[in-house]
PDB file of C-alpha atoms in Angstrom:
ATOM      1  CA  UNK A   1      -8.952   2.594 -17.058  1.00  0.00           C
ATOM      2  CA  UNK A   2      -6.149   4.677 -15.816  1.00  0.00           C
ATOM      3  CA  UNK A   3      -3.357   1.928 -15.966  1.00  0.00           C
ATOM      4  CA  UNK A   4      -3.038  -1.049 -17.893  1.00  0.00           C
ATOM      5  CA  UNK A   5      -0.403  -3.142 -18.219  1.00  0.00           C
ATOM      6  CA  UNK A   6       0.104  -6.197 -21.196  1.00  0.00           C
ATOM      7  CA  UNK A   7       2.923  -8.296 -19.881  1.00  0.00           C
ATOM      8  CA  UNK A   8       5.403  -5.933 -18.742  1.00  0.00           C
ATOM      9  CA  UNK A   9       8.784  -7.619 -18.622  1.00  0.00           C
ATOM     10  CA  UNK A  10      12.256  -4.654 -17.676  1.00  0.00           C
ATOM     11  CA  UNK A  11      15.031  -6.548 -17.444  1.00  0.00           C
ATOM     12  CA  UNK A  12      18.729  -4.601 -16.760  1.00  0.00           C
ATOM     13  CA  UNK A  13      21.364  -6.349 -18.146  1.00  0.00           C
ATOM     14  CA  UNK A  14      19.983 -10.303 -17.583  1.00  0.00           C
ATOM     15  CA  UNK A  15      18.949  -9.534 -14.478  1.00  0.00           C
ATOM     16  CA  UNK A  16      14.535  -9.594 -15.413  1.00  0.00           C
ATOM     17  CA  UNK A  17      13.263  -6.756 -12.716  1.00  0.00           C
ATOM     18  CA  UNK A  18       9.588  -6.798 -13.742  1.00  0.00           C
ATOM     19  CA  UNK A  19       8.026 -10.145 -15.142  1.00  0.00           C
ATOM     20  CA  UNK A  20       5.010 -10.469 -17.005  1.00  0.00           C
ATOM     21  CA  UNK A  21       2.883  -8.123 -15.747  1.00  0.00           C
ATOM     22  CA  UNK A  22      -0.427  -7.999 -16.671  1.00  0.00           C
ATOM     23  CA  UNK A  23      -2.895  -6.243 -15.068  1.00  0.00           C
ATOM     24  CA  UNK A  24      -5.570  -2.889 -15.312  1.00  0.00           C
ATOM     25  CA  UNK A  25      -5.873  -0.334 -12.459  1.00  0.00           C
ATOM     26  CA  UNK A  26      -9.225   1.367 -12.429  1.00  0.00           C
ATOM     27  CA  UNK A  27      -8.528   4.236 -10.238  1.00  0.00           C
ATOM     28  CA  UNK A  28      -9.444   5.361  -6.030  1.00  0.00           C
ATOM     29  CA  UNK A  29      -6.083   4.491  -3.969  1.00  0.00           C
ATOM     30  CA  UNK A  30      -3.652   1.655  -4.308  1.00  0.00           C
ATOM     31  CA  UNK A  31      -0.937   0.905  -2.509  1.00  0.00           C
ATOM     32  CA  UNK A  32       1.808  -0.228  -4.059  1.00  0.00           C
ATOM     33  CA  UNK A  33       4.332  -3.216  -1.807  1.00  0.00           C
ATOM     34  CA  UNK A  34       6.940  -5.282  -2.262  1.00  0.00           C
ATOM     35  CA  UNK A  35      10.303  -5.473  -0.501  1.00  0.00           C
ATOM     36  CA  UNK A  36      13.269  -4.459  -1.165  1.00  0.00           C
ATOM     37  CA  UNK A  37      13.857  -5.238  -4.992  1.00  0.00           C
ATOM     38  CA  UNK A  38      10.827  -6.130  -5.626  1.00  0.00           C
ATOM     39  CA  UNK A  39      10.560  -3.955  -8.749  1.00  0.00           C
ATOM     40  CA  UNK A  40       8.156  -0.981  -7.234  1.00  0.00           C
ATOM     41  CA  UNK A  41      10.127   1.876  -8.355  1.00  0.00           C
ATOM     42  CA  UNK A  42      11.422   0.770 -12.099  1.00  0.00           C
ATOM     43  CA  UNK A  43       7.142   0.090 -12.396  1.00  0.00           C
ATOM     44  CA  UNK A  44       6.691   3.429 -11.082  1.00  0.00           C
ATOM     45  CA  UNK A  45       9.035   4.801 -13.570  1.00  0.00           C
ATOM     46  CA  UNK A  46       8.616   2.756 -16.306  1.00  0.00           C
ATOM     47  CA  UNK A  47       5.379   4.279 -16.735  1.00  0.00           C
ATOM     48  CA  UNK A  48       6.652   7.182 -16.210  1.00  0.00           C
ATOM     49  CA  UNK A  49       8.375   6.159 -19.572  1.00  0.00           C
ATOM     50  CA  UNK A  50      11.804   7.454 -17.607  1.00  0.00           C
ATOM     51  CA  UNK A  51      12.814   2.380 -18.379  1.00  0.00           C
ATOM     52  CA  UNK A  52      11.506   1.235 -21.443  1.00  0.00           C
ATOM     53  CA  UNK A  53       9.643  -2.104 -20.800  1.00  0.00           C
ATOM     54  CA  UNK A  54      11.719  -5.167 -22.145  1.00  0.00           C
ATOM     55  CA  UNK A  55       8.663  -6.996 -23.905  1.00  0.00           C
ATOM     56  CA  UNK A  56       5.346  -6.329 -22.999  1.00  0.00           C
ATOM     57  CA  UNK A  57       3.188  -2.175 -23.208  1.00  0.00           C
ATOM     58  CA  UNK A  58       2.446  -0.432 -20.033  1.00  0.00           C
ATOM     59  CA  UNK A  59      -1.220   2.663 -20.120  1.00  0.00           C
ATOM     60  CA  UNK A  60      -2.086   5.125 -18.698  1.00  0.00           C
ATOM     61  CA  UNK A  61      -4.783   6.705 -19.600  1.00  0.00           C
ATOM     62  CA  UNK A  62      -5.045   5.123 -22.806  1.00  0.00           C
ATOM     63  CA  UNK A  63      -1.841   6.647 -23.191  1.00  0.00           C
ATOM     64  CA  UNK A  64       0.913   4.243 -24.165  1.00  0.00           C
ATOM     65  CA  UNK A  65       4.458   4.958 -22.050  1.00  0.00           C
ATOM     66  CA  UNK A  66       7.020   4.382 -24.830  1.00  0.00           C
ATOM     67  CA  UNK A  67       4.739   6.374 -26.978  1.00  0.00           C
ATOM     68  CA  UNK A  68       3.333   9.509 -25.128  1.00  0.00           C
ATOM     69  CA  UNK A  69       6.026  10.091 -22.007  1.00  0.00           C
ATOM     70  CA  UNK A  70       6.107  13.925 -22.389  1.00  0.00           C
ATOM     71  CA  UNK A  71       2.735  13.752 -22.662  1.00  0.00           C
ATOM     72  CA  UNK A  72       1.391  11.368 -19.411  1.00  0.00           C
ATOM     73  CA  UNK A  73       3.907  12.972 -17.246  1.00  0.00           C
ATOM     74  CA  UNK A  74       2.455  16.358 -17.523  1.00  0.00           C
ATOM     75  CA  UNK A  75      -0.868  14.640 -16.122  1.00  0.00           C
ATOM     76  CA  UNK A  76       1.043  12.812 -13.976  1.00  0.00           C
ATOM     77  CA  UNK A  77       2.563  13.995 -10.291  1.00  0.00           C
ATOM     78  CA  UNK A  78       5.910  12.166  -9.326  1.00  0.00           C
ATOM     79  CA  UNK A  79       7.717  12.503  -5.683  1.00  0.00           C
ATOM     80  CA  UNK A  80      10.670   9.379  -5.360  1.00  0.00           C
ATOM     81  CA  UNK A  81      11.869   8.359  -3.232  1.00  0.00           C
ATOM     82  CA  UNK A  82      15.273   9.903  -3.277  1.00  0.00           C
ATOM     83  CA  UNK A  83      16.466  13.856  -3.282  1.00  0.00           C
ATOM     84  CA  UNK A  84      14.680  16.097  -5.660  1.00  0.00           C
ATOM     85  CA  UNK A  85      15.158  19.482  -4.017  1.00  0.00           C
ATOM     86  CA  UNK A  86      17.098  22.545  -4.912  1.00  0.00           C
ATOM     87  CA  UNK A  87      19.473  23.197  -2.510  1.00  0.00           C
ATOM     88  CA  UNK A  88      19.116  27.322  -3.629  1.00  0.00           C
ATOM     89  CA  UNK A  89      16.181  28.133  -4.127  1.00  0.00           C
ATOM     90  CA  UNK A  90      13.175  28.819  -1.669  1.00  0.00           C
ATOM     91  CA  UNK A  91      10.136  26.503  -1.785  1.00  0.00           C
ATOM     92  CA  UNK A  92       8.776  28.255  -3.411  1.00  0.00           C
ATOM     93  CA  UNK A  93      10.640  29.098  -6.181  1.00  0.00           C
ATOM     94  CA  UNK A  94      11.057  25.233  -5.916  1.00  0.00           C
ATOM     95  CA  UNK A  95       7.491  24.371  -6.466  1.00  0.00           C
ATOM     96  CA  UNK A  96       6.393  27.179  -8.851  1.00  0.00           C
ATOM     97  CA  UNK A  97       9.742  25.897 -10.750  1.00  0.00           C
ATOM     98  CA  UNK A  98       8.411  22.135 -11.040  1.00  0.00           C
ATOM     99  CA  UNK A  99       4.770  23.446 -12.202  1.00  0.00           C
ATOM    100  CA  UNK A 100       6.816  25.316 -15.338  1.00  0.00           C
ATOM    101  CA  UNK A 101       8.630  22.614 -16.522  1.00  0.00           C
ATOM    102  CA  UNK A 102       4.574  20.907 -16.709  1.00  0.00           C
ATOM    103  CA  UNK A 103       4.123  23.488 -19.103  1.00  0.00           C
ATOM    104  CA  UNK A 104       2.192  26.265 -16.535  1.00  0.00           C
ATOM    105  CA  UNK A 105       2.593  30.491 -16.831  1.00  0.00           C
ATOM    106  CA  UNK A 106       4.592  31.435 -14.733  1.00  0.00           C
ATOM    107  CA  UNK A 107       1.844  33.528 -12.582  1.00  0.00           C
ATOM    108  CA  UNK A 108       0.072  30.880 -12.580  1.00  0.00           C
ATOM    109  CA  UNK A 109       2.460  28.672 -11.268  1.00  0.00           C
ATOM    110  CA  UNK A 110       4.092  30.925  -8.308  1.00  0.00           C
ATOM    111  CA  UNK A 111       0.354  31.385  -7.416  1.00  0.00           C
ATOM    112  CA  UNK A 112      -0.617  27.869  -7.297  1.00  0.00           C
ATOM    113  CA  UNK A 113       3.332  26.694  -4.985  1.00  0.00           C
ATOM    114  CA  UNK A 114       1.327  28.777  -2.682  1.00  0.00           C
ATOM    115  CA  UNK A 115      -1.823  26.995  -2.911  1.00  0.00           C
ATOM    116  CA  UNK A 116      -0.095  23.894  -2.139  1.00  0.00           C
ATOM    117  CA  UNK A 117       2.228  24.188   0.086  1.00  0.00           C
ATOM    118  CA  UNK A 118       0.149  25.958   2.329  1.00  0.00           C
ATOM    119  CA  UNK A 119      -2.281  22.747   1.753  1.00  0.00           C
ATOM    120  CA  UNK A 120       1.220  19.916   2.495  1.00  0.00           C
ATOM    121  CA  UNK A 121       1.573  22.231   5.474  1.00  0.00           C
ATOM    122  CA  UNK A 122       4.818  24.455   4.518  1.00  0.00           C
ATOM    123  CA  UNK A 123       3.775  27.724   4.149  1.00  0.00           C
ATOM    124  CA  UNK A 124       5.422  29.483   7.380  1.00  0.00           C
ATOM    125  CA  UNK A 125       8.448  28.350   5.732  1.00  0.00           C
ATOM    126  CA  UNK A 126       7.492  28.575   2.009  1.00  0.00           C
ATOM    127  CA  UNK A 127      10.665  31.158   1.926  1.00  0.00           C
ATOM    128  CA  UNK A 128      12.952  29.290   3.568  1.00  0.00           C
ATOM    129  CA  UNK A 129      16.147  27.686   1.634  1.00  0.00           C
ATOM    130  CA  UNK A 130      15.262  24.172   1.163  1.00  0.00           C
ATOM    131  CA  UNK A 131      18.093  22.723   2.098  1.00  0.00           C
ATOM    132  CA  UNK A 132      17.541  23.786   5.248  1.00  0.00           C
ATOM    133  CA  UNK A 133      14.877  22.057   5.616  1.00  0.00           C
ATOM    134  CA  UNK A 134      14.358  18.983   8.532  1.00  0.00           C
ATOM    135  CA  UNK A 135      13.621  15.686   6.216  1.00  0.00           C
ATOM    136  CA  UNK A 136       9.648  16.140   7.380  1.00  0.00           C
ATOM    137  CA  UNK A 137       9.268  19.083   5.790  1.00  0.00           C
ATOM    138  CA  UNK A 138      11.771  18.398   2.130  1.00  0.00           C
ATOM    139  CA  UNK A 139       9.338  15.065   2.223  1.00  0.00           C
ATOM    140  CA  UNK A 140       6.403  17.768   1.906  1.00  0.00           C
ATOM    141  CA  UNK A 141       7.993  19.482  -0.376  1.00  0.00           C
ATOM    142  CA  UNK A 142       8.155  17.254  -2.318  1.00  0.00           C
ATOM    143  CA  UNK A 143       4.802  16.226  -2.052  1.00  0.00           C
ATOM    144  CA  UNK A 144       3.438  19.855  -3.204  1.00  0.00           C
ATOM    145  CA  UNK A 145       5.773  19.894  -5.730  1.00  0.00           C
ATOM    146  CA  UNK A 146       4.059  16.913  -6.844  1.00  0.00           C
ATOM    147  CA  UNK A 147       0.615  18.175  -6.832  1.00  0.00           C
ATOM    148  CA  UNK A 148       1.635  22.146  -8.155  1.00  0.00           C
ATOM    149  CA  UNK A 149       0.747  20.988 -11.773  1.00  0.00           C
ATOM    150  CA  UNK A 150      -2.545  19.302 -11.321  1.00  0.00           C
ATOM    151  CA  UNK A 151      -2.266  16.280 -11.856  1.00  0.00           C
ATOM    152  CA  UNK A 152      -4.880  13.554 -12.690  1.00  0.00           C
ATOM    153  CA  UNK A 153      -2.760  10.786 -10.820  1.00  0.00           C
ATOM    154  CA  UNK A 154       0.540  10.367  -8.135  1.00  0.00           C
ATOM    155  CA  UNK A 155       2.985   8.187  -8.109  1.00  0.00           C
ATOM    156  CA  UNK A 156       4.425   8.886  -4.314  1.00  0.00           C
ATOM    157  CA  UNK A 157       7.254   7.079  -3.953  1.00  0.00           C
ATOM    158  CA  UNK A 158       7.790   6.079   0.379  1.00  0.00           C
ATOM    159  CA  UNK A 159       6.622   9.276   1.214  1.00  0.00           C
ATOM    160  CA  UNK A 160       6.708   8.601   4.538  1.00  0.00           C
ATOM    161  CA  UNK A 161      10.716   8.111   5.011  1.00  0.00           C
ATOM    162  CA  UNK A 162      13.221   9.772   7.220  1.00  0.00           C
ATOM    163  CA  UNK A 163       9.626  10.585   9.239  1.00  0.00           C
ATOM    164  CA  UNK A 164       9.148  10.833  12.981  1.00  0.00           C
ATOM    165  CA  UNK A 165       4.993   9.175  14.026  1.00  0.00           C
ATOM    166  CA  UNK A 166       3.180  12.542  14.295  1.00  0.00           C
ATOM    167  CA  UNK A 167       5.085  12.920  10.922  1.00  0.00           C
ATOM    168  CA  UNK A 168       4.157  10.195   8.909  1.00  0.00           C
ATOM    169  CA  UNK A 169       0.441  10.199  10.240  1.00  0.00           C
ATOM    170  CA  UNK A 170       0.409  13.758   9.208  1.00  0.00           C
ATOM    171  CA  UNK A 171       1.508  12.658   5.515  1.00  0.00           C
ATOM    172  CA  UNK A 172      -0.452   9.541   5.441  1.00  0.00           C
ATOM    173  CA  UNK A 173      -3.793  11.616   6.167  1.00  0.00           C
ATOM    174  CA  UNK A 174      -3.121  13.837   2.967  1.00  0.00           C
ATOM    175  CA  UNK A 175      -2.407  11.458   1.242  1.00  0.00           C
ATOM    176  CA  UNK A 176      -5.751   9.801   1.581  1.00  0.00           C
ATOM    177  CA  UNK A 177      -7.712  13.055   1.908  1.00  0.00           C
ATOM    178  CA  UNK A 178      -5.626  13.799  -2.012  1.00  0.00           C
ATOM    179  CA  UNK A 179      -7.662  10.295  -2.394  1.00  0.00           C
ATOM    180  CA  UNK A 180     -11.046  10.577  -1.285  1.00  0.00           C
ATOM    181  CA  UNK A 181     -11.136  13.692  -1.073  1.00  0.00           C
ATOM    182  CA  UNK A 182      -9.844  15.324  -3.965  1.00  0.00           C
ATOM    183  CA  UNK A 183     -10.901  12.959  -6.296  1.00  0.00           C
ATOM    184  CA  UNK A 184      -6.640  12.218  -7.629  1.00  0.00           C
ATOM    185  CA  UNK A 185      -5.846   9.120  -8.680  1.00  0.00           C
ATOM    186  CA  UNK A 186      -3.246   7.286  -5.998  1.00  0.00           C
ATOM    187  CA  UNK A 187       0.041   5.364  -6.825  1.00  0.00           C
ATOM    188  CA  UNK A 188       1.253   5.016  -2.977  1.00  0.00           C
ATOM    189  CA  UNK A 189       4.698   2.446  -3.172  1.00  0.00           C
ATOM    190  CA  UNK A 190       5.532   1.960   0.584  1.00  0.00           C
ATOM    191  CA  UNK A 191       7.381  -1.342   2.880  1.00  0.00           C
ATOM    192  CA  UNK A 192       5.387   0.376   5.484  1.00  0.00           C
ATOM    193  CA  UNK A 193       2.524  -1.683   5.543  1.00  0.00           C
ATOM    194  CA  UNK A 194       0.464  -0.270   7.786  1.00  0.00           C
ATOM    195  CA  UNK A 195       0.209   3.019   5.791  1.00  0.00           C
ATOM    196  CA  UNK A 196      -0.815   1.862   2.636  1.00  0.00           C
ATOM    197  CA  UNK A 197      -4.454  -0.065   5.350  1.00  0.00           C
ATOM    198  CA  UNK A 198      -4.469   3.612   6.131  1.00  0.00           C
ATOM    199  CA  UNK A 199      -5.119   5.657   3.065  1.00  0.00           C
ATOM    200  CA  UNK A 200      -5.482   3.240   0.020  1.00  0.00           C
ATOM    201  CA  UNK A 201      -8.628   1.320  -0.779  1.00  0.00           C
ATOM    202  CA  UNK A 202      -6.219  -1.380  -3.222  1.00  0.00           C
ATOM    203  CA  UNK A 203      -3.298  -3.390  -2.767  1.00  0.00           C
ATOM    204  CA  UNK A 204      -1.077  -4.339  -5.442  1.00  0.00           C
ATOM    205  CA  UNK A 205       1.494  -7.041  -4.476  1.00  0.00           C
ATOM    206  CA  UNK A 206       5.126  -7.455  -6.009  1.00  0.00           C
ATOM    207  CA  UNK A 207       7.255 -10.591  -5.383  1.00  0.00           C
ATOM    208  CA  UNK A 208      10.562 -10.491  -7.413  1.00  0.00           C
ATOM    209  CA  UNK A 209       9.329  -8.576 -10.466  1.00  0.00           C
ATOM    210  CA  UNK A 210       6.102 -10.729 -10.450  1.00  0.00           C
ATOM    211  CA  UNK A 211       2.111  -9.466  -9.177  1.00  0.00           C
ATOM    212  CA  UNK A 212       1.656 -12.183  -5.764  1.00  0.00           C
ATOM    213  CA  UNK A 213      -1.547  -9.852  -5.034  1.00  0.00           C
ATOM    214  CA  UNK A 214      -3.784  -7.140  -6.468  1.00  0.00           C
ATOM    215  CA  UNK A 215      -7.580  -6.905  -5.359  1.00  0.00           C
ATOM    216  CA  UNK A 216      -9.371  -4.457  -3.017  1.00  0.00           C
ATOM    217  CA  UNK A 217      -8.261  -4.411   1.008  1.00  0.00           C
ATOM    218  CA  UNK A 218     -11.468  -5.300   2.731  1.00  0.00           C
ATOM    219  CA  UNK A 219     -12.528  -8.081  -0.227  1.00  0.00           C
ATOM    220  CA  UNK A 220      -8.869  -9.306   0.278  1.00  0.00           C
ATOM    221  CA  UNK A 221      -9.395 -10.164   4.104  1.00  0.00           C
ATOM    222  CA  UNK A 222     -12.384 -10.984   3.169  1.00  0.00           C
ATOM    223  CA  UNK A 223     -10.862 -14.493   1.570  1.00  0.00           C
ATOM    224  CA  UNK A 224      -8.723 -14.821   4.219  1.00  0.00           C
ATOM    225  CA  UNK A 225      -8.791 -18.041   5.901  1.00  0.00           C
ATOM    226  CA  UNK A 226     -10.898 -17.256   9.133  1.00  0.00           C
ATOM    227  CA  UNK A 227      -8.534 -17.087  12.600  1.00  0.00           C
ATOM    228  CA  UNK A 228      -9.654 -17.827  15.860  1.00  0.00           C
ATOM    229  CA  UNK A 229      -7.976 -17.326  19.135  1.00  0.00           C
ATOM    230  CA  UNK A 230      -9.342 -19.700  21.843  1.00  0.00           C
ATOM    231  CA  UNK A 231      -8.581 -19.884  25.736  1.00  0.00           C
ATOM    232  CA  UNK A 232      -9.820 -23.489  27.381  1.00  0.00           C
ATOM    233  CA  UNK A 233      -8.800 -25.219  30.839  1.00  0.00           C
ATOM    234  CA  UNK A 234      -8.143 -29.210  30.896  1.00  0.00           C
ATOM    235  CA  UNK A 235      -6.698 -31.263  28.528  1.00  0.00           C
ATOM    236  CA  UNK A 236      -5.571 -29.125  25.766  1.00  0.00           C
ATOM    237  CA  UNK A 237      -4.134 -32.109  24.064  1.00  0.00           C
ATOM    238  CA  UNK A 238      -7.833 -34.375  23.886  1.00  0.00           C
ATOM    239  CA  UNK A 239      -9.123 -30.010  22.482  1.00  0.00           C
ATOM    240  CA  UNK A 240      -5.842 -29.731  19.542  1.00  0.00           C
ATOM    241  CA  UNK A 241      -6.959 -33.741  18.679  1.00  0.00           C
ATOM    242  CA  UNK A 242     -10.246 -33.066  17.498  1.00  0.00           C
ATOM    243  CA  UNK A 243      -9.939 -29.758  16.680  1.00  0.00           C
ATOM    244  CA  UNK A 244      -7.612 -31.197  13.268  1.00  0.00           C
ATOM    245  CA  UNK A 245     -10.049 -34.374  13.435  1.00  0.00           C
ATOM    246  CA  UNK A 246     -11.951 -31.863  12.587  1.00  0.00           C
ATOM    247  CA  UNK A 247     -10.112 -30.321   9.503  1.00  0.00           C
ATOM    248  CA  UNK A 248      -8.710 -27.384  11.934  1.00  0.00           C
ATOM    249  CA  UNK A 249      -5.451 -25.757  12.202  1.00  0.00           C
ATOM    250  CA  UNK A 250      -3.766 -25.387  15.646  1.00  0.00           C
ATOM    251  CA  UNK A 251      -0.570 -23.328  17.744  1.00  0.00           C
ATOM    252  CA  UNK A 252      -1.153 -24.115  20.976  1.00  0.00           C
ATOM    253  CA  UNK A 253      -0.028 -20.340  22.772  1.00  0.00           C
ATOM    254  CA  UNK A 254       1.022 -19.577  26.036  1.00  0.00           C
ATOM    255  CA  UNK A 255      -1.004 -19.730  29.585  1.00  0.00           C
ATOM    256  CA  UNK A 256      -3.889 -21.660  27.517  1.00  0.00           C
ATOM    257  CA  UNK A 257      -4.332 -20.676  24.874  1.00  0.00           C
ATOM    258  CA  UNK A 258      -4.824 -21.806  20.698  1.00  0.00           C
ATOM    259  CA  UNK A 259      -4.436 -19.882  17.234  1.00  0.00           C
ATOM    260  CA  UNK A 260      -7.587 -21.870  15.853  1.00  0.00           C
ATOM    261  CA  UNK A 261      -7.190 -21.278  11.635  1.00  0.00           C
ATOM    262  CA  UNK A 262     -10.063 -23.575   9.279  1.00  0.00           C
ATOM    263  CA  UNK A 263      -8.862 -24.265   6.605  1.00  0.00           C
ATOM    264  CA  UNK A 264      -8.854 -23.796   2.987  1.00  0.00           C
ATOM    265  CA  UNK A 265     -11.630 -25.732   1.883  1.00  0.00           C
ATOM    266  CA  UNK A 266     -13.359 -26.034   4.948  1.00  0.00           C
ATOM    267  CA  UNK A 267     -16.751 -26.516   5.466  1.00  0.00           C
ATOM    268  CA  UNK A 268     -19.076 -23.634   6.090  1.00  0.00           C
ATOM    269  CA  UNK A 269     -20.451 -25.638   8.997  1.00  0.00           C
ATOM    270  CA  UNK A 270     -16.645 -25.782  10.015  1.00  0.00           C
ATOM    271  CA  UNK A 271     -16.707 -22.270  10.755  1.00  0.00           C
ATOM    272  CA  UNK A 272     -19.317 -22.040  12.522  1.00  0.00           C
ATOM    273  CA  UNK A 273     -18.184 -20.613  15.967  1.00  0.00           C
ATOM    274  CA  UNK A 274     -20.830 -22.907  18.309  1.00  0.00           C
ATOM    275  CA  UNK A 275     -18.238 -25.694  16.988  1.00  0.00           C
ATOM    276  CA  UNK A 276     -15.104 -24.599  18.685  1.00  0.00           C
ATOM    277  CA  UNK A 277     -17.899 -25.813  22.031  1.00  0.00           C
ATOM    278  CA  UNK A 278     -19.620 -28.776  20.826  1.00  0.00           C
ATOM    279  CA  UNK A 279     -16.310 -29.874  20.815  1.00  0.00           C
ATOM    280  CA  UNK A 280     -15.211 -28.607  24.167  1.00  0.00           C
ATOM    281  CA  UNK A 281     -17.525 -30.326  25.629  1.00  0.00           C
ATOM    282  CA  UNK A 282     -17.605 -33.789  23.444  1.00  0.00           C
ATOM    283  CA  UNK A 283     -13.482 -33.098  24.590  1.00  0.00           C
ATOM    284  CA  UNK A 284     -14.150 -32.591  28.908  1.00  0.00           C
ATOM    285  CA  UNK A 285     -12.483 -29.259  28.666  1.00  0.00           C
ATOM    286  CA  UNK A 286     -14.205 -25.986  29.539  1.00  0.00           C
ATOM    287  CA  UNK A 287     -13.830 -23.087  26.257  1.00  0.00           C
ATOM    288  CA  UNK A 288     -13.157 -19.791  28.618  1.00  0.00           C
ATOM    289  CA  UNK A 289     -12.676 -17.125  25.875  1.00  0.00           C
ATOM    290  CA  UNK A 290     -13.141 -17.491  21.729  1.00  0.00           C
ATOM    291  CA  UNK A 291     -12.645 -14.344  20.116  1.00  0.00           C
ATOM    292  CA  UNK A 292     -12.095 -14.299  16.181  1.00  0.00           C
ATOM    293  CA  UNK A 293      -9.468 -12.332  14.538  1.00  0.00           C
ATOM    294  CA  UNK A 294      -9.563  -9.270  12.263  1.00  0.00           C
ATOM    295  CA  UNK A 295      -7.150 -10.029   9.960  1.00  0.00           C
ATOM    296  CA  UNK A 296      -4.360  -7.105   8.492  1.00  0.00           C
ATOM    297  CA  UNK A 297      -3.237  -6.756   5.129  1.00  0.00           C
ATOM    298  CA  UNK A 298       0.179  -7.719   6.956  1.00  0.00           C
ATOM    299  CA  UNK A 299      -1.368 -11.003   7.614  1.00  0.00           C
ATOM    300  CA  UNK A 300      -2.713 -11.174   3.402  1.00  0.00           C
ATOM    301  CA  UNK A 301       1.341  -9.438   2.453  1.00  0.00           C
ATOM    302  CA  UNK A 302       2.992 -11.794   4.914  1.00  0.00           C
ATOM    303  CA  UNK A 303       0.881 -15.124   3.345  1.00  0.00           C
ATOM    304  CA  UNK A 304       1.307 -14.085  -0.751  1.00  0.00           C
ATOM    305  CA  UNK A 305       5.945 -13.771   0.414  1.00  0.00           C
ATOM    306  CA  UNK A 306       5.830 -17.030   1.725  1.00  0.00           C
ATOM    307  CA  UNK A 307       6.492 -16.011   5.473  1.00  0.00           C
ATOM    308  CA  UNK A 308       5.391 -18.010   8.588  1.00  0.00           C
TER     309      UNK A 308
END
């Protein structure tokens, strides 16, 4: 098991930041979601040993975060959300220094720094002072310093912050390559749901310090209520009443369109699209178009947060 939490709670004074979290993470690419103040950064800092638990326990690779913090940090790469670069250093000096801090010999750290900077796309600029870098380049250097010591687990806290669209796409492609092709376990903390959906297989969503969603993204999508977009011609009120009598949830859209959603306790026959044609015939309307809505991570997240 990569990460284990047992009734983990963290409070800042009287304010709870994490509230009795219990879960297991087997590995792979995991997205960590939640609005500002949900507890995402606190969770990462607690797992790194920077913030002590108020109650409960947490472990990484079987090592307790309170008693084995140094050993854990030697196996974990951390890309913080905040600025962590030393302005007077060049990128290669800074990344090599990060490697030395993790216990690497100086020569090995420098060689590895060149390799990871090339990997993240800062090869030609690696001798320039990092203080002169753009936001996107700084983000790449932050990723490089997290990778330099061959970490088994990466914590990436808002890695696409401040990046333009192309830079974001390239960063997420790197994150996906790191987890899928390099085999490094990755926790991607982000408020950008499309980034998590693209790069991750599993998701953990926090709200007010509690876990509200945890599971495989594709499996969670399948569990979501089925929804369909319909275009009808005729008396929509009659058709809507027929749908509601058959336990569907309906929402009238402009242009004679309907969004129809199955209820949580729907029977198998009620999720069969052929039912819409039968009800249209009985209601005297024409069903011109029927399209199943493909659910996204945003739908799952919105439902968990209670957002309409």
